[in-house]
């Protein structure tokens, strides 16, 4: 059994060599961490999020970096792949916080956000978790160092129901992606749609991540003769569903869950041919957003990263801006509590500076309007912008002053239960 | 074979002392985390070694039984049951679920057994993702509290949310597992496992009930895998379908084969070496998996018996050469 | 009734792809005894290569298909030579690990070259028509026809040509074949090439209908395995029948019962059949 000595010895040497190699924290850098899917299913989504963060850091650095207590810092983004595996995500977060001294870490998937919320308040390795997930489940876990970035998806549910109802649609059928997000979405949509008096004729979820042929489920839902289909998951397969539904003879409309983006589908899947989409309700196309910096931002983004712009990139860009500006206001780069507390001082964001300005905070949530758009007969219509958190008309009117507006945008008040203030 | 020379015993003692003192030397939460996870994976890999390495049955449902342990502990502790009760209960649950699985799948052999167990594994993974009422669906179960503080005489209060406490907890289970496996493998009973692996027909002919032997080994492996899964649940604090997925099975398999199949130390070495290797390849970013995939192929070609197997062969070669030299020397002098 | 027919049509189309993919796998697994778990990923690579010729270089659909088959055939030869031949004589579990290494490599390769976004090629035959009250696209019918043609073609190849007979001889008795002077290594390489080229063919026909993504091969590869085992290791009729059975089970189970548990039907069916017949539908008595 002599042969056992060598492996043990080598393992010990290996561990130390590895420990020595991987320590690298440079002075004068402030590190923003990211862990998320960069390969495997969800990789496109993860990259969009990371691109947004990187672009914000680039813009800050181009402007000379940030100044905290008189000292200049360059913002450095460190992104690690976790393939939505909780073990890797926790390792990554530990690595980012212990080795790179990141005190702010972004993560875009609930399955990995939940385990990170278990460790981000430990005294020895605290970090501010910037969670990009629209599930209300995040708010169920008490955690003082978590910020949830996107609007709750239920705000979209209400907005889309409102628009579909006004179009005269009454009977719908659902074929949404499987998985936590899809399950919550279709449950919430069905509940709300039936509450306002509509009807759901069929509900056949499909896996938008692993499956690619949706004809089995599609023929089943189309057979119930709905006026519209609620569909969606990642944008590309959602485009396929639209095409396959048309091929199967369906000529009603579509409502897209907020993960699927109509402009992305039109540009990437249908090569810009809007007429192939039919009538669609969903998250507003980016070009329709009210901020004046959108066109320039869009162009720069697509040039820099070679992919279509998405809301994921936009919102994480804005959120990163909040973080670094809050560091300046708080006068610290390594106290996550102080950084979070300073958020209030940098909000609302200026719509002439950031493309999707956040307006305020509410508990762990950052506040931003939900924007919904429509395609009718091959053309984008005006964008609807909804304020969902004010408790009454008066507060809404007061808020209107700080909300970006344009001729192309209709703003209205759509209160969302559970979030009113 | 059954007793070890004194210097080997001393070596193991040294490793044990080093392991016990490790938290004093690790100040870095990241490294600590990787080590803790490696210990958990080592426990599961050791269990896999029992059924695959020693009994020769390629069970690919291993990740699912790990998952049953994880979900079992998550569900029970959420329902208010103490972790110390929930852990054994979850492991027993894995054995109960393993019984019909084993009864059906062990009727098949070789590739067929591997695929049938893989199917069971995939089914349990799908169920974990869809039985929303029980498992929370794809979101899984989150906010699992670590075991409550316990008061130990002399040491004082142990707070299991600290990494050091989690480390010792995991280490205790790894040592327990290694001790149990050592007792099994080097017993007469363990020899029947290997007899089944080496030649099932012959084992049958000499009166070994091969089916029962395989079933016992399968169930023992499931029991231990579930214990590892239960520990995972409280260390990570959230359980989702990936904790019961076939990806885990493949990981364990890689640790097992590259570490050295059918050797007790190989499983542990594999479970430490590969995750650490993966972590140190992180700097390659997009090319990390490209390199890892290629590395896997190269290693399996050149070290088919894994790390420990490779060292054994090296030892063998050196010993042979020495012997040859000695005999040559004898020739010359004679 | 319409709905039922539609599901059956979908099931047959799915089954056709499964049958071709499983056919390639059963050749490699039954004849060379290599559990090539990376088969689904070779299918994925075939799809991307077709995309490269069709969308990037602008070749026509049929030319791209041919090019993809040739390139994947070569990839098969290289893979056999570099990855699996050095493992001859080692336990099958080592082949399995090597296959996992290969699939990790292939997926990372596709991700590095083509990125994570789904890609697809424009459908060359998007026309739809009605038949027996169900809607079909020409491309989908083409998948079914092409699969049938390939199956018939492969049958004649195995039964009527010398090369085919040689492959069968190796499958039946490797040592015996070697003694009669057959170059077993050459046969292995050719078998691998046929296996990967058929995977590329399946991927080419499906790439106008489905999105290409680096991880698309994982589930398909696993299903191919299940079909091969279901049909009985190395049995060509078993793989074909198994493919169609799986396609139908999925389409009907997914359409009528529950899409979430669609794969459970497929995997459950295998367990059921193997618990009755432990060596598969057409398997030899003892594996």
mmCIF file of N, CA and C in Angstrom, chain A residues 62-175:
data_model
loop_
_atom_site.group_PDB
_atom_site.id
_atom_site.type_symbol
_atom_site.label_atom_id
_atom_site.label_comp_id
_atom_site.label_asym_id
_atom_site.label_seq_id
_atom_site.Cartn_x
_atom_site.Cartn_y
_atom_site.Cartn_z
ATOM 1 N N UNK A 62 -14.481 55.017 -19.302
ATOM 2 C CA UNK A 62 -14.209 56.000 -20.354
ATOM 3 C C UNK A 62 -14.340 57.409 -19.798
ATOM 4 N N UNK A 63 -15.260 57.561 -18.849
ATOM 5 C CA UNK A 63 -15.447 58.871 -18.226
ATOM 6 C C UNK A 63 -14.485 59.114 -17.071
ATOM 7 N N UNK A 64 -13.451 58.283 -16.944
ATOM 8 C CA UNK A 64 -12.452 58.521 -15.905
ATOM 9 C C UNK A 64 -12.626 57.705 -14.645
ATOM 10 N N UNK A 65 -13.518 56.714 -14.673
ATOM 11 C CA UNK A 65 -13.687 55.866 -13.494
ATOM 12 C C UNK A 65 -14.530 56.539 -12.429
ATOM 13 N N UNK A 66 -14.485 56.009 -11.197
ATOM 14 C CA UNK A 66 -15.256 56.627 -10.120
ATOM 15 C C UNK A 66 -14.311 57.180 -9.063
ATOM 16 N N UNK A 67 -14.815 58.125 -8.314
ATOM 17 C CA UNK A 67 -14.011 58.714 -7.257
ATOM 18 C C UNK A 67 -14.692 58.440 -5.927
ATOM 19 N N UNK A 68 -14.018 57.680 -5.075
ATOM 20 C CA UNK A 68 -14.579 57.367 -3.767
ATOM 21 C C UNK A 68 -13.646 57.940 -2.710
ATOM 22 N N UNK A 69 -14.172 58.855 -1.913
ATOM 23 C CA UNK A 69 -13.372 59.532 -0.885
ATOM 24 C C UNK A 69 -12.068 60.064 -1.464
ATOM 25 N N UNK A 70 -12.182 60.718 -2.617
ATOM 26 C CA UNK A 70 -11.017 61.364 -3.202
ATOM 27 C C UNK A 70 -10.087 60.438 -3.972
ATOM 28 N N UNK A 71 -10.356 59.138 -3.902
ATOM 29 C CA UNK A 71 -9.489 58.203 -4.616
ATOM 30 C C UNK A 71 -10.149 57.763 -5.913
ATOM 31 N N UNK A 72 -9.338 57.638 -6.963
ATOM 32 C CA UNK A 72 -9.846 57.210 -8.262
ATOM 33 C C UNK A 72 -9.857 55.682 -8.352
ATOM 34 N N UNK A 73 -10.919 55.131 -8.918
ATOM 35 C CA UNK A 73 -10.963 53.681 -9.135
ATOM 36 C C UNK A 73 -11.435 53.372 -10.550
ATOM 37 N N UNK A 74 -10.906 52.301 -11.085
ATOM 38 C CA UNK A 74 -11.397 51.788 -12.356
ATOM 39 C C UNK A 74 -12.358 50.651 -12.040
ATOM 40 N N UNK A 75 -13.456 50.576 -12.769
ATOM 41 C CA UNK A 75 -14.415 49.497 -12.515
ATOM 42 C C UNK A 75 -14.024 48.285 -13.351
ATOM 43 N N UNK A 76 -13.873 47.157 -12.675
ATOM 44 C CA UNK A 76 -13.485 45.948 -13.380
ATOM 45 C C UNK A 76 -14.590 44.914 -13.197
ATOM 46 N N UNK A 77 -15.031 44.312 -14.290
ATOM 47 C CA UNK A 77 -16.091 43.311 -14.195
ATOM 48 C C UNK A 77 -15.464 41.931 -14.297
ATOM 49 N N UNK A 78 -15.797 41.074 -13.343
ATOM 50 C CA UNK A 78 -15.296 39.709 -13.414
ATOM 51 C C UNK A 78 -16.485 38.767 -13.536
ATOM 52 N N UNK A 79 -16.614 38.116 -14.671
ATOM 53 C CA UNK A 79 -17.754 37.243 -14.930
ATOM 54 C C UNK A 79 -17.348 35.782 -14.938
ATOM 55 N N UNK A 80 -18.064 34.947 -14.181
ATOM 56 C CA UNK A 80 -17.752 33.515 -14.134
ATOM 57 C C UNK A 80 -18.983 32.711 -14.541
ATOM 58 N N UNK A 81 -18.732 31.590 -15.174
ATOM 59 C CA UNK A 81 -19.794 30.717 -15.655
ATOM 60 C C UNK A 81 -20.203 29.743 -14.561
ATOM 61 N N UNK A 82 -21.499 29.638 -14.271
ATOM 62 C CA UNK A 82 -21.916 28.628 -13.284
ATOM 63 C C UNK A 82 -22.858 27.575 -13.869
ATOM 64 N N UNK A 83 -23.227 27.702 -15.129
ATOM 65 C CA UNK A 83 -24.107 26.739 -15.794
ATOM 66 C C UNK A 83 -25.371 26.427 -14.978
ATOM 67 N N UNK A 84 -25.842 27.418 -14.216
ATOM 68 C CA UNK A 84 -27.014 27.282 -13.350
ATOM 69 C C UNK A 84 -26.844 26.123 -12.374
ATOM 70 N N UNK A 85 -25.627 25.821 -11.999
ATOM 71 C CA UNK A 85 -25.377 24.784 -11.007
ATOM 72 C C UNK A 85 -25.117 25.481 -9.664
ATOM 73 N N UNK A 86 -25.984 25.220 -8.643
ATOM 74 C CA UNK A 86 -25.833 25.925 -7.366
ATOM 75 C C UNK A 86 -24.441 25.761 -6.755
ATOM 76 N N UNK A 87 -23.862 24.563 -6.880
ATOM 77 C CA UNK A 87 -22.536 24.340 -6.295
ATOM 78 C C UNK A 87 -21.519 25.286 -6.919
ATOM 79 N N UNK A 88 -21.541 25.364 -8.258
ATOM 80 C CA UNK A 88 -20.562 26.222 -8.932
ATOM 81 C C UNK A 88 -20.853 27.687 -8.628
ATOM 82 N N UNK A 89 -22.144 28.033 -8.566
ATOM 83 C CA UNK A 89 -22.483 29.426 -8.313
ATOM 84 C C UNK A 89 -21.956 29.865 -6.946
ATOM 85 N N UNK A 90 -22.111 28.999 -5.940
ATOM 86 C CA UNK A 90 -21.627 29.346 -4.603
ATOM 87 C C UNK A 90 -20.102 29.429 -4.609
ATOM 88 N N UNK A 91 -19.450 28.460 -5.258
ATOM 89 C CA UNK A 91 -17.988 28.531 -5.389
ATOM 90 C C UNK A 91 -17.570 29.846 -6.033
ATOM 91 N N UNK A 92 -18.247 30.192 -7.132
ATOM 92 C CA UNK A 92 -17.903 31.420 -7.851
ATOM 93 C C UNK A 92 -18.054 32.642 -6.964
ATOM 94 N N UNK A 93 -19.176 32.688 -6.236
ATOM 95 C CA UNK A 93 -19.415 33.859 -5.393
ATOM 96 C C UNK A 93 -18.352 33.951 -4.306
ATOM 97 N N UNK A 94 -17.999 32.798 -3.731
ATOM 98 C CA UNK A 94 -16.954 32.771 -2.707
ATOM 99 C C UNK A 94 -15.630 33.245 -3.302
ATOM 100 N N UNK A 95 -15.377 32.795 -4.513
ATOM 101 C CA UNK A 95 -14.135 33.156 -5.167
ATOM 102 C C UNK A 95 -14.105 34.665 -5.432
ATOM 103 N N UNK A 96 -15.226 35.175 -5.962
ATOM 104 C CA UNK A 96 -15.298 36.598 -6.276
ATOM 105 C C UNK A 96 -15.142 37.433 -5.009
ATOM 106 N N UNK A 97 -15.765 36.952 -3.921
ATOM 107 C CA UNK A 97 -15.717 37.778 -2.720
ATOM 108 C C UNK A 97 -14.399 37.615 -1.965
ATOM 109 N N UNK A 98 -13.831 36.392 -1.915
ATOM 110 C CA UNK A 98 -12.573 36.254 -1.160
ATOM 111 C C UNK A 98 -11.349 36.645 -1.975
ATOM 112 N N UNK A 99 -11.351 36.257 -3.241
ATOM 113 C CA UNK A 99 -10.122 36.463 -4.007
ATOM 114 C C UNK A 99 -10.087 37.810 -4.707
ATOM 115 N N UNK A 100 -11.232 38.171 -5.322
ATOM 116 C CA UNK A 100 -11.236 39.421 -6.090
ATOM 117 C C UNK A 100 -11.786 40.580 -5.286
ATOM 118 N N UNK A 101 -12.176 40.302 -4.048
ATOM 119 C CA UNK A 101 -12.723 41.328 -3.152
ATOM 120 C C UNK A 101 -13.953 42.026 -3.743
ATOM 121 N N UNK A 102 -14.735 41.274 -4.504
ATOM 122 C CA UNK A 102 -15.967 41.862 -5.039
ATOM 123 C C UNK A 102 -16.973 41.971 -3.900
ATOM 124 N N UNK A 103 -17.573 43.142 -3.737
ATOM 125 C CA UNK A 103 -18.587 43.319 -2.703
ATOM 126 C C UNK A 103 -19.982 43.436 -3.320
ATOM 127 N N UNK A 104 -20.034 43.377 -4.641
ATOM 128 C CA UNK A 104 -21.310 43.398 -5.349
ATOM 129 C C UNK A 104 -21.245 42.283 -6.394
ATOM 130 N N UNK A 105 -22.217 41.368 -6.333
ATOM 131 C CA UNK A 105 -22.215 40.251 -7.279
ATOM 132 C C UNK A 105 -23.584 40.137 -7.935
ATOM 133 N N UNK A 106 -23.592 40.042 -9.246
ATOM 134 C CA UNK A 106 -24.829 39.887 -10.004
ATOM 135 C C UNK A 106 -25.088 38.407 -10.283
ATOM 136 N N UNK A 107 -26.362 38.016 -10.241
ATOM 137 C CA UNK A 107 -26.740 36.672 -10.670
ATOM 138 C C UNK A 107 -28.137 36.723 -11.272
ATOM 139 N N UNK A 108 -28.348 36.058 -12.418
ATOM 140 C CA UNK A 108 -29.624 36.214 -13.114
ATOM 141 C C UNK A 108 -30.601 35.029 -13.059
ATOM 142 N N UNK A 109 -30.386 34.004 -12.233
ATOM 143 C CA UNK A 109 -31.304 32.856 -12.246
ATOM 144 C C UNK A 109 -31.705 32.495 -10.821
ATOM 145 N N UNK A 110 -33.001 32.312 -10.580
ATOM 146 C CA UNK A 110 -33.461 32.073 -9.215
ATOM 147 C C UNK A 110 -32.799 30.843 -8.579
ATOM 148 N N UNK A 111 -32.607 29.770 -9.377
ATOM 149 C CA UNK A 111 -32.017 28.548 -8.830
ATOM 150 C C UNK A 111 -30.644 28.777 -8.206
ATOM 151 N N UNK A 112 -29.938 29.781 -8.680
ATOM 152 C CA UNK A 112 -28.641 30.072 -8.081
ATOM 153 C C UNK A 112 -28.728 31.275 -7.142
ATOM 154 N N UNK A 113 -29.727 32.114 -7.329
ATOM 155 C CA UNK A 113 -29.899 33.258 -6.421
ATOM 156 C C UNK A 113 -30.200 32.744 -5.009
ATOM 157 N N UNK A 114 -31.101 31.729 -4.917
ATOM 158 C CA UNK A 114 -31.506 31.231 -3.594
ATOM 159 C C UNK A 114 -30.305 30.754 -2.773
ATOM 160 N N UNK A 115 -29.432 29.884 -3.307
ATOM 161 C CA UNK A 115 -28.265 29.511 -2.485
ATOM 162 C C UNK A 115 -27.325 30.682 -2.191
ATOM 163 N N UNK A 116 -27.229 31.642 -3.104
ATOM 164 C CA UNK A 116 -26.359 32.785 -2.816
ATOM 165 C C UNK A 116 -26.919 33.626 -1.674
ATOM 166 N N UNK A 117 -28.251 33.641 -1.548
ATOM 167 C CA UNK A 117 -28.858 34.396 -0.454
ATOM 168 C C UNK A 117 -28.575 33.741 0.892
ATOM 169 N N UNK A 118 -28.133 32.476 0.879
ATOM 170 C CA UNK A 118 -27.751 31.805 2.123
ATOM 171 C C UNK A 118 -26.394 32.274 2.619
ATOM 172 N N UNK A 119 -25.554 32.770 1.714
ATOM 173 C CA UNK A 119 -24.180 33.062 2.142
ATOM 174 C C UNK A 119 -23.824 34.550 2.099
ATOM 175 N N UNK A 120 -24.676 35.382 1.477
ATOM 176 C CA UNK A 120 -24.209 36.754 1.272
ATOM 177 C C UNK A 120 -24.251 37.618 2.523
ATOM 178 N N UNK A 121 -24.804 37.085 3.615
ATOM 179 C CA UNK A 121 -24.831 37.878 4.845
ATOM 180 C C UNK A 121 -23.859 37.344 5.892
ATOM 181 N N UNK A 122 -23.083 36.309 5.537
ATOM 182 C CA UNK A 122 -22.117 35.784 6.511
ATOM 183 C C UNK A 122 -21.065 36.842 6.795
ATOM 184 N N UNK A 123 -20.773 37.013 8.076
ATOM 185 C CA UNK A 123 -19.960 38.155 8.497
ATOM 186 C C UNK A 123 -18.622 38.229 7.775
ATOM 187 N N UNK A 124 -18.003 37.073 7.550
ATOM 188 C CA UNK A 124 -16.660 37.109 6.968
ATOM 189 C C UNK A 124 -16.651 37.430 5.480
ATOM 190 N N UNK A 125 -17.763 37.186 4.810
ATOM 191 C CA UNK A 125 -17.725 37.397 3.361
ATOM 192 C C UNK A 125 -19.037 37.980 2.860
ATOM 193 N N UNK A 126 -19.336 39.188 3.312
ATOM 194 C CA UNK A 126 -20.584 39.805 2.893
ATOM 195 C C UNK A 126 -20.481 40.346 1.471
ATOM 196 N N UNK A 127 -21.575 40.224 0.748
ATOM 197 C CA UNK A 127 -21.631 40.915 -0.532
ATOM 198 C C UNK A 127 -23.076 41.285 -0.863
ATOM 199 N N UNK A 128 -23.209 42.312 -1.691
ATOM 200 C CA UNK A 128 -24.523 42.754 -2.128
ATOM 201 C C UNK A 128 -24.899 41.913 -3.338
ATOM 202 N N UNK A 129 -26.002 41.185 -3.245
ATOM 203 C CA UNK A 129 -26.418 40.321 -4.342
ATOM 204 C C UNK A 129 -27.397 41.076 -5.240
ATOM 205 N N UNK A 130 -27.009 41.312 -6.473
ATOM 206 C CA UNK A 130 -27.881 41.984 -7.429
ATOM 207 C C UNK A 130 -28.591 40.890 -8.222
ATOM 208 N N UNK A 131 -29.837 40.614 -7.828
ATOM 209 C CA UNK A 131 -30.551 39.477 -8.398
ATOM 210 C C UNK A 131 -31.403 39.925 -9.578
ATOM 211 N N UNK A 132 -31.111 39.369 -10.748
ATOM 212 C CA UNK A 132 -31.931 39.723 -11.902
ATOM 213 C C UNK A 132 -32.925 38.592 -12.154
ATOM 214 N N UNK A 133 -34.020 38.614 -11.442
ATOM 215 C CA UNK A 133 -35.042 37.604 -11.641
ATOM 216 C C UNK A 133 -36.361 38.222 -11.227
ATOM 217 N N UNK A 134 -37.383 38.047 -12.073
ATOM 218 C CA UNK A 134 -38.632 38.757 -11.810
ATOM 219 C C UNK A 134 -39.580 37.963 -10.926
ATOM 220 N N UNK A 135 -39.106 36.847 -10.351
ATOM 221 C CA UNK A 135 -40.023 36.075 -9.510
ATOM 222 C C UNK A 135 -40.186 36.730 -8.139
ATOM 223 N N UNK A 136 -41.434 36.799 -7.653
ATOM 224 C CA UNK A 136 -41.665 37.379 -6.324
ATOM 225 C C UNK A 136 -41.101 36.500 -5.212
ATOM 226 N N UNK A 137 -40.645 35.290 -5.546
ATOM 227 C CA UNK A 137 -40.110 34.371 -4.527
ATOM 228 C C UNK A 137 -38.918 34.985 -3.796
ATOM 229 N N UNK A 138 -38.164 35.848 -4.504
ATOM 230 C CA UNK A 138 -36.994 36.462 -3.878
ATOM 231 C C UNK A 138 -37.411 37.256 -2.644
ATOM 232 N N UNK A 139 -38.558 37.923 -2.764
ATOM 233 C CA UNK A 139 -39.001 38.756 -1.652
ATOM 234 C C UNK A 139 -39.464 37.916 -0.462
ATOM 235 N N UNK A 140 -39.673 36.601 -0.679
ATOM 236 C CA UNK A 140 -40.105 35.733 0.422
ATOM 237 C C UNK A 140 -38.951 35.348 1.340
ATOM 238 N N UNK A 141 -37.715 35.499 0.849
ATOM 239 C CA UNK A 141 -36.567 35.129 1.675
ATOM 240 C C UNK A 141 -36.041 36.401 2.329
ATOM 241 N N UNK A 142 -36.096 36.483 3.676
ATOM 242 C CA UNK A 142 -35.605 37.702 4.311
ATOM 243 C C UNK A 142 -34.097 37.841 4.093
ATOM 244 N N UNK A 143 -33.673 38.946 3.520
ATOM 245 C CA UNK A 143 -32.254 39.142 3.248
ATOM 246 C C UNK A 143 -32.018 40.628 3.021
ATOM 247 N N UNK A 144 -31.148 41.216 3.829
ATOM 248 C CA UNK A 144 -30.943 42.668 3.753
ATOM 249 C C UNK A 144 -29.951 43.066 2.676
ATOM 250 N N UNK A 145 -29.257 42.080 2.108
ATOM 251 C CA UNK A 145 -28.214 42.427 1.146
ATOM 252 C C UNK A 145 -28.565 41.947 -0.262
ATOM 253 N N UNK A 146 -29.866 41.855 -0.544
ATOM 254 C CA UNK A 146 -30.265 41.449 -1.887
ATOM 255 C C UNK A 146 -31.090 42.558 -2.530
ATOM 256 N N UNK A 147 -30.801 42.817 -3.788
ATOM 257 C CA UNK A 147 -31.582 43.786 -4.549
ATOM 258 C C UNK A 147 -32.145 43.048 -5.753
ATOM 259 N N UNK A 148 -33.454 43.175 -5.990
ATOM 260 C CA UNK A 148 -33.979 42.505 -7.175
ATOM 261 C C UNK A 148 -34.230 43.557 -8.259
ATOM 262 N N UNK A 149 -33.672 43.299 -9.424
ATOM 263 C CA UNK A 149 -33.571 44.329 -10.452
ATOM 264 C C UNK A 149 -34.826 44.505 -11.322
ATOM 265 N N UNK A 150 -35.328 43.463 -11.970
ATOM 266 C CA UNK A 150 -36.426 43.701 -12.924
ATOM 267 C C UNK A 150 -37.762 43.916 -12.231
ATOM 268 N N UNK A 151 -38.728 44.500 -12.925
ATOM 269 C CA UNK A 151 -40.063 44.616 -12.333
ATOM 270 C C UNK A 151 -40.640 43.221 -12.126
ATOM 271 N N UNK A 152 -41.557 43.059 -11.158
ATOM 272 C CA UNK A 152 -42.153 41.732 -10.963
ATOM 273 C C UNK A 152 -42.901 41.326 -12.231
ATOM 274 N N UNK A 153 -42.816 40.069 -12.603
ATOM 275 C CA UNK A 153 -43.440 39.678 -13.875
ATOM 276 C C UNK A 153 -44.948 39.873 -13.832
ATOM 277 N N UNK A 154 -45.503 39.893 -12.597
ATOM 278 C CA UNK A 154 -46.954 40.075 -12.497
ATOM 279 C C UNK A 154 -47.382 41.443 -13.034
ATOM 280 N N UNK A 155 -46.448 42.418 -13.020
ATOM 281 C CA UNK A 155 -46.773 43.719 -13.600
ATOM 282 C C UNK A 155 -47.001 43.564 -15.112
ATOM 283 N N UNK A 156 -46.226 42.680 -15.734
ATOM 284 C CA UNK A 156 -46.433 42.410 -17.158
ATOM 285 C C UNK A 156 -47.732 41.643 -17.391
ATOM 286 N N UNK A 157 -47.992 40.689 -16.485
ATOM 287 C CA UNK A 157 -49.224 39.907 -16.615
ATOM 288 C C UNK A 157 -50.420 40.858 -16.685
ATOM 289 N N UNK A 158 -50.470 41.787 -15.727
ATOM 290 C CA UNK A 158 -51.590 42.724 -15.693
ATOM 291 C C UNK A 158 -51.633 43.594 -16.942
ATOM 292 N N UNK A 159 -50.457 44.063 -17.353
ATOM 293 C CA UNK A 159 -50.406 44.947 -18.516
ATOM 294 C C UNK A 159 -50.886 44.224 -19.777
ATOM 295 N N UNK A 160 -50.394 43.018 -19.977
ATOM 296 C CA UNK A 160 -50.749 42.283 -21.194
ATOM 297 C C UNK A 160 -52.242 41.914 -21.195
ATOM 298 N N UNK A 161 -52.740 41.510 -20.021
ATOM 299 C CA UNK A 161 -54.168 41.180 -19.927
ATOM 300 C C UNK A 161 -55.002 42.402 -20.309
ATOM 301 N N UNK A 162 -54.589 43.556 -19.777
ATOM 302 C CA UNK A 162 -55.295 44.805 -20.034
ATOM 303 C C UNK A 162 -55.344 45.087 -21.539
ATOM 304 N N UNK A 163 -54.205 44.936 -22.200
ATOM 305 C CA UNK A 163 -54.142 45.223 -23.632
ATOM 306 C C UNK A 163 -54.948 44.211 -24.447
ATOM 307 N N UNK A 164 -54.809 42.927 -24.080
ATOM 308 C CA UNK A 164 -55.524 41.890 -24.833
ATOM 309 C C UNK A 164 -57.037 42.073 -24.697
ATOM 310 N N UNK A 165 -57.439 42.443 -23.476
ATOM 311 C CA UNK A 165 -58.868 42.624 -23.227
ATOM 312 C C UNK A 165 -59.408 43.769 -24.081
ATOM 313 N N UNK A 166 -58.644 44.870 -24.146
ATOM 314 C CA UNK A 166 -59.074 46.027 -24.920
ATOM 315 C C UNK A 166 -59.142 45.729 -26.407
ATOM 316 N N UNK A 167 -58.375 44.739 -26.860
ATOM 317 C CA UNK A 167 -58.437 44.345 -28.280
ATOM 318 C C UNK A 167 -59.680 43.514 -28.573
ATOM 319 N N UNK A 168 -60.381 43.111 -27.514
ATOM 320 C CA UNK A 168 -61.574 42.303 -27.710
ATOM 321 C C UNK A 168 -61.314 40.809 -27.633
ATOM 322 N N UNK A 169 -60.086 40.443 -27.293
ATOM 323 C CA UNK A 169 -59.811 39.010 -27.150
ATOM 324 C C UNK A 169 -60.443 38.501 -25.858
ATOM 325 N N UNK A 170 -61.059 37.306 -25.903
ATOM 326 C CA UNK A 170 -61.676 36.740 -24.706
ATOM 327 C C UNK A 170 -61.184 35.315 -24.434
ATOM 328 N N UNK A 171 -61.002 34.552 -25.520
ATOM 329 C CA UNK A 171 -60.627 33.145 -25.339
ATOM 330 C C UNK A 171 -59.161 32.933 -25.690
ATOM 331 N N UNK A 172 -58.403 32.461 -24.720
ATOM 332 C CA UNK A 172 -56.991 32.218 -24.969
ATOM 333 C C UNK A 172 -56.609 30.788 -24.678
ATOM 334 N N UNK A 173 -55.425 30.388 -25.166
ATOM 335 C CA UNK A 173 -54.860 29.094 -24.801
ATOM 336 C C UNK A 173 -53.388 29.335 -24.519
ATOM 337 N N UNK A 174 -52.787 28.480 -23.695
ATOM 338 C CA UNK A 174 -51.415 28.747 -23.263
ATOM 339 C C UNK A 174 -50.457 27.626 -23.661
ATOM 340 N N UNK A 175 -49.295 28.036 -24.144
ATOM 341 C CA UNK A 175 -48.221 27.070 -24.386
ATOM 342 C C UNK A 175 -46.904 27.741 -24.005
#
